[in-house]
């Protein structure tokens, strides 16, 4: 490949070599005899300068591999930054999320019920509230993670492209720097809308979904549930909530501020926000999100079994009355959104599971490396 390019170079400059031959000899013999020799010697010298020894060629090959490794390292770094940013927002999200549920009021209603019928009705209300709180936390965490992956891979792509242009003249591989340009910071800050408005949006949609799915399954506080039935219920509720929050291109409305806001946004940041809006409205994002929630729904029951004595009966195919898990649902819900609860750590567990999802990785690579 190198030899061919060099030979083509010589052929492109053949007239210059001919002129040199004519200048030296000016004769036909010089053209027929000395010019080919001169071309050969020049070619050998260029090969030596560009290729050098076999060790130099091996180093060049290693350089190509290093460039690919550097891009891969950059991609992995962007995923870590994205997930760290999601963790950072969980504390504020948790506070607002807790304000969307009335667990204590529902418990008080159960305690103050005057008869068996009133107590059962109050328990059903508490059931809806506890299940909604649990699935809403699970749904919100995964939506936050995927949302930030979209925006941070767009940012990573922009940083990589900018550095590639900058370093091309220096003959270096394009690897994004650690310093984020101002318009990219402006873009990231413009996406905090969901941290403020997301808890209520998700809570309302999930509560409706819980009511629908509970009626479909005829769930009551006395219903015996297993790990499998609980996992299936979480999946069903998530898919029902998708109808209100993500399906039919609703993702941007759920996750981003209304179009034209914030009004102070610069043109470069606005263009990136518009691109993000397109991704969030795409069927592909909904497909990825459903894959993630479906794959990770089983972790809800597994975390309950491994961290809560009340749920121990679910182990090895066992069952337990749904009402006995109400308190466990509330505890796990808080842990999923980052509240530090001894021996639970549900948020980190779910984030790790999310990061290992191959569909998520493929989706993010398409964002960061759109040409691939």
XYZ file of C-alpha atoms in Angstrom:
372
model
C 0.000 0.000 0.000
C 2.798 2.391 0.951
C 4.892 1.359 -2.075
C 1.976 1.925 -4.423
C 1.340 5.410 -3.019
C 5.020 6.288 -3.360
C 5.164 4.952 -6.899
C 2.081 6.981 -7.784
C 3.814 9.993 -6.275
C 6.811 9.426 -8.517
C 4.592 9.011 -11.550
C 2.711 12.230 -10.753
C 6.042 14.092 -10.673
C 7.495 12.323 -13.650
C 7.797 15.530 -15.656
C 9.915 17.065 -12.928
C 12.250 14.095 -13.031
C 12.359 14.307 -16.828
C 13.220 18.010 -16.613
C 16.040 17.170 -14.209
C 17.342 14.560 -16.631
C 17.144 16.948 -19.546
C 18.860 19.644 -17.521
C 21.721 17.309 -16.707
C 22.143 15.592 -20.014
C 19.526 17.001 -22.313
C 19.789 13.897 -24.397
C 17.623 10.948 -25.272
C 20.093 8.518 -23.697
C 19.846 10.332 -20.389
C 16.080 10.021 -20.546
C 16.176 6.278 -21.355
C 18.989 5.274 -18.982
C 19.590 7.716 -16.178
C 16.041 8.802 -15.440
C 14.794 5.302 -14.534
C 17.818 4.903 -12.268
C 17.126 8.259 -10.687
C 13.500 7.316 -10.144
C 14.527 4.035 -8.573
C 16.983 5.710 -6.204
C 14.417 8.338 -5.246
C 11.836 5.682 -4.598
C 14.272 3.773 -2.382
C 15.086 6.927 -0.432
C 11.417 7.786 0.093
C 10.672 4.252 1.205
C 13.495 4.438 3.701
C 12.350 7.785 5.045
C 8.678 6.870 5.370
C 8.810 3.207 6.241
C 12.254 2.779 7.707
C 12.986 -0.596 9.170
C 10.575 -3.441 9.879
C 10.446 -2.162 13.437
C 9.176 1.191 12.162
C 6.440 -0.535 10.186
C 5.437 -2.507 13.274
C 5.329 0.728 15.254
C 3.066 2.236 12.615
C 0.722 -0.722 12.918
C 0.715 -0.342 16.677
C -0.159 3.327 16.183
C -3.275 2.408 14.208
C -4.263 -0.008 16.937
C -3.564 2.624 19.567
C -5.856 5.041 17.765
C -8.662 2.479 17.821
C -7.970 1.734 21.493
C -7.978 5.434 22.297
C -11.378 5.856 20.658
C -12.695 2.834 22.533
C -11.303 4.233 25.791
C -12.943 7.564 25.012
C -16.265 5.809 24.430
C -16.051 3.845 27.679
C -15.117 7.019 29.533
C -18.208 8.790 28.176
C -20.437 5.983 29.466
C -18.888 6.273 32.921
C -19.287 10.054 32.929
C -22.917 9.681 31.883
C -23.718 7.214 34.656
C -21.902 9.364 37.231
C -23.993 12.325 36.143
C -27.144 10.241 36.571
C -26.029 9.268 40.087
C -25.401 12.916 40.888
C -29.011 13.819 40.128
C -30.590 10.975 42.100
C -30.559 12.807 45.444
C -32.726 15.684 44.211
C -34.876 13.329 42.154
C -35.510 11.166 45.247
C -36.728 14.123 47.308
C -39.223 15.163 44.643
C -40.219 11.552 44.007
C -41.056 10.944 47.672
C -43.321 13.977 47.559
C -45.422 12.307 44.858
C -46.628 9.509 47.156
C -48.781 9.441 50.286
C -47.619 6.278 51.979
C -48.055 7.559 55.537
C -51.513 8.954 54.821
C -52.586 5.615 53.320
C -51.173 3.740 56.325
C -53.062 6.045 58.674
C -56.243 5.369 56.730
C -55.743 1.638 57.204
C -55.236 2.106 60.945
C -58.326 4.280 61.319
C -60.665 2.030 59.330
C -63.747 1.170 61.343
C -64.657 -2.183 59.832
C -63.264 -5.032 57.797
C -64.638 -3.672 54.542
C -63.171 -0.228 55.172
C -59.814 -1.713 56.130
C -59.674 -3.809 52.951
C -60.481 -0.743 50.820
C -57.747 1.227 52.599
C -55.282 -1.648 52.147
C -56.030 -1.690 48.406
C -55.222 2.011 48.233
C -51.995 1.408 50.148
C -51.197 -1.473 47.786
C -51.514 0.796 44.762
C -49.360 3.447 46.390
C -46.568 1.059 47.427
C -46.456 -0.740 44.073
C -46.524 2.589 42.234
C -43.669 3.933 44.307
C -41.570 0.829 43.658
C -42.119 0.604 39.896
C -41.866 4.375 39.505
C -38.398 4.320 41.098
C -37.321 1.439 38.869
C -38.720 3.170 35.773
C -37.260 6.580 36.636
C -33.760 5.254 37.321
C -33.513 3.472 33.981
C -35.035 6.393 32.083
C -32.516 8.768 33.678
C -29.641 6.462 32.775
C -30.710 6.110 29.149
C -31.511 9.809 28.782
C -28.066 10.825 30.015
C -26.433 8.252 27.734
C -28.087 10.010 24.786
C -26.877 13.480 25.715
C -23.379 12.490 26.868
C -22.686 10.412 23.769
C -23.692 13.382 21.639
C -21.298 15.494 23.694
C -18.586 12.847 23.366
C -19.032 12.744 19.607
C -18.733 16.531 19.385
C -15.604 16.617 21.543
C -13.987 13.816 19.575
C -14.767 15.476 16.248
C -13.411 18.829 17.421
C -10.167 17.298 18.674
C -9.784 15.207 15.527
C -9.839 18.357 13.410
C -7.468 20.092 15.805
C -4.957 17.257 15.904
C -5.125 16.222 12.254
C -2.577 18.849 11.263
C -0.222 17.503 13.912
C -0.587 13.914 12.683
C -2.049 12.675 15.965
C -5.025 10.444 16.604
C -8.215 12.286 17.473
C -9.038 11.649 21.124
C -11.418 13.955 22.938
C -9.913 16.205 25.591
C -11.187 16.435 29.146
C -12.133 20.116 28.799
C -15.732 20.622 27.724
C -16.444 23.638 25.462
C -18.884 26.221 26.785
C -21.669 25.398 24.331
C -21.566 21.723 25.376
C -21.854 22.657 29.056
C -24.767 24.902 28.104
C -26.387 21.961 26.319
C -25.941 19.618 29.318
C -27.368 22.193 31.728
C -30.419 22.676 29.514
C -31.421 19.049 30.037
C -31.993 19.295 33.812
C -35.710 19.713 33.154
C -36.471 16.059 33.866
C -34.861 16.181 37.321
C -37.417 18.806 38.324
C -40.521 17.689 36.454
C -39.796 13.994 35.870
C -40.747 12.594 39.290
C -44.321 13.783 39.072
C -44.723 12.848 35.407
C -43.468 9.318 35.989
C -45.376 8.869 39.264
C -48.698 9.824 37.660
C -48.181 7.578 34.632
C -46.974 4.611 36.680
C -49.818 4.922 39.173
C -52.318 4.700 36.331
C -50.419 1.737 34.891
C -50.417 -0.029 38.278
C -54.172 0.414 38.586
C -54.739 -1.005 35.106
C -52.393 -3.972 35.547
C -53.660 -4.701 39.063
C -57.222 -4.865 37.774
C -56.149 -7.112 34.908
C -54.533 -9.500 37.397
C -57.206 -9.062 40.082
C -54.494 -8.251 42.624
C -55.511 -7.749 46.221
C -53.528 -7.468 49.469
C -54.183 -11.177 50.068
C -52.917 -12.289 46.646
C -49.997 -14.705 46.848
C -47.131 -13.561 44.643
C -43.929 -15.273 43.521
C -40.696 -13.858 42.134
C -41.887 -14.755 38.644
C -45.319 -13.141 38.992
C -43.825 -10.015 40.573
C -41.280 -9.739 37.742
C -44.020 -10.123 35.137
C -46.091 -7.450 36.890
C -43.189 -4.966 36.881
C -42.683 -5.563 33.139
C -46.386 -5.069 32.416
C -46.546 -1.831 34.396
C -43.446 -0.436 32.665
C -44.861 -1.202 29.236
C -48.196 0.349 30.166
C -46.421 3.479 31.443
C -44.480 3.637 28.166
C -47.749 4.380 26.398
C -48.079 7.637 28.285
C -44.427 8.649 28.603
C -42.494 7.407 25.556
C -44.666 5.816 22.872
C -45.815 7.747 19.810
C -42.810 10.103 19.972
C -43.591 11.338 23.504
C -40.055 10.904 24.834
C -38.967 14.480 24.151
C -42.089 15.902 25.827
C -41.392 13.770 28.895
C -37.664 14.427 29.187
C -36.969 17.849 27.681
C -38.267 21.381 28.238
C -40.840 22.683 25.733
C -39.454 23.690 22.342
C -37.877 27.144 22.405
C -36.840 26.844 26.056
C -34.628 27.925 27.604
C -34.875 31.084 25.505
C -31.299 32.078 26.325
C -29.841 28.953 24.709
C -27.140 29.653 22.100
C -27.461 28.372 18.563
C -24.881 25.576 18.913
C -26.437 24.260 22.116
C -29.927 24.605 20.620
C -28.934 22.493 17.623
C -27.706 19.741 19.946
C -30.898 19.955 21.993
C -32.956 19.614 18.812
C -30.899 16.573 17.823
C -31.498 15.076 21.263
C -35.210 15.688 20.809
C -35.129 13.695 17.566
C -33.435 10.736 19.280
C -35.876 10.793 22.207
C -38.835 10.732 19.827
C -37.436 7.830 17.825
C -38.900 4.303 17.969
C -35.362 3.046 18.535
C -35.112 4.711 21.945
C -38.415 3.150 23.034
C -37.192 -0.232 21.831
C -33.938 0.090 23.782
C -35.736 1.248 26.926
C -38.207 -1.613 26.799
C -35.365 -4.056 26.354
C -33.612 -2.640 29.420
C -36.642 -2.577 31.711
C -37.713 -6.038 30.601
C -34.225 -7.470 31.131
C -33.765 -5.823 34.535
C -37.275 -6.317 35.938
C -36.185 -9.571 37.522
C -33.721 -7.669 39.713
C -36.634 -6.221 41.683
C -37.602 -9.601 43.139
C -33.965 -10.658 43.477
C -33.113 -7.532 45.462
C -36.155 -8.024 47.669
C -35.137 -11.617 48.408
C -31.493 -10.799 49.069
C -32.006 -7.748 51.269
C -35.360 -8.085 53.060
C -36.358 -10.836 55.477
C -40.057 -10.280 54.722
C -39.417 -11.325 51.113
C -37.334 -14.396 51.948
C -40.310 -16.652 51.195
C -39.973 -15.714 47.521
C -36.715 -17.633 47.323
C -36.727 -20.946 45.398
C -40.165 -20.468 43.909
C -41.929 -19.669 47.169
C -44.811 -17.234 47.546
C -45.958 -14.590 49.998
C -49.074 -12.457 50.474
C -48.678 -9.149 48.668
C -49.578 -7.103 51.771
C -46.551 -8.500 53.626
C -44.265 -6.822 51.044
C -45.642 -3.277 51.234
C -42.902 -2.073 53.569
C -40.254 -3.871 51.511
C -41.476 -2.114 48.364
C -41.081 1.315 49.971
C -37.578 0.552 51.250
C -36.400 -0.807 47.917
C -37.953 2.142 46.089
C -35.882 4.606 48.112
C -32.720 2.581 47.631
C -33.213 2.471 43.854
C -33.068 6.257 43.791
C -29.895 6.409 45.807
C -30.970 6.613 49.443
C -28.302 4.940 51.530
C -29.900 1.951 53.205
C -27.623 -0.617 54.897
C -27.134 -3.830 52.902
C -29.384 -2.767 50.028
C -27.534 -0.656 47.426
C -30.192 -1.143 44.771
C -29.206 1.914 42.728
C -25.662 0.689 42.128
C -26.907 -2.796 41.330
C -29.335 -1.491 38.699
C -26.768 0.904 37.229
C -24.315 -1.970 36.864
C -26.947 -4.124 35.169
C -27.824 -1.254 32.858
C -24.180 -0.750 31.887
C -23.792 -4.405 30.936
C -26.742 -4.384 28.527
C -25.491 -5.085 24.982
C -28.446 -3.309 23.338
C -27.654 -0.147 25.301
C -23.985 -0.349 24.272
C -24.888 -0.749 20.603
C -27.309 2.178 20.772
C -24.712 4.401 22.460
C -22.012 3.479 19.932
C -24.349 4.618 17.175
C -24.661 7.984 18.919
C -20.972 8.467 19.618
C -19.722 7.041 16.302
C -22.571 7.741 13.844
C -20.452 6.812 10.826
C -19.988 3.247 12.103
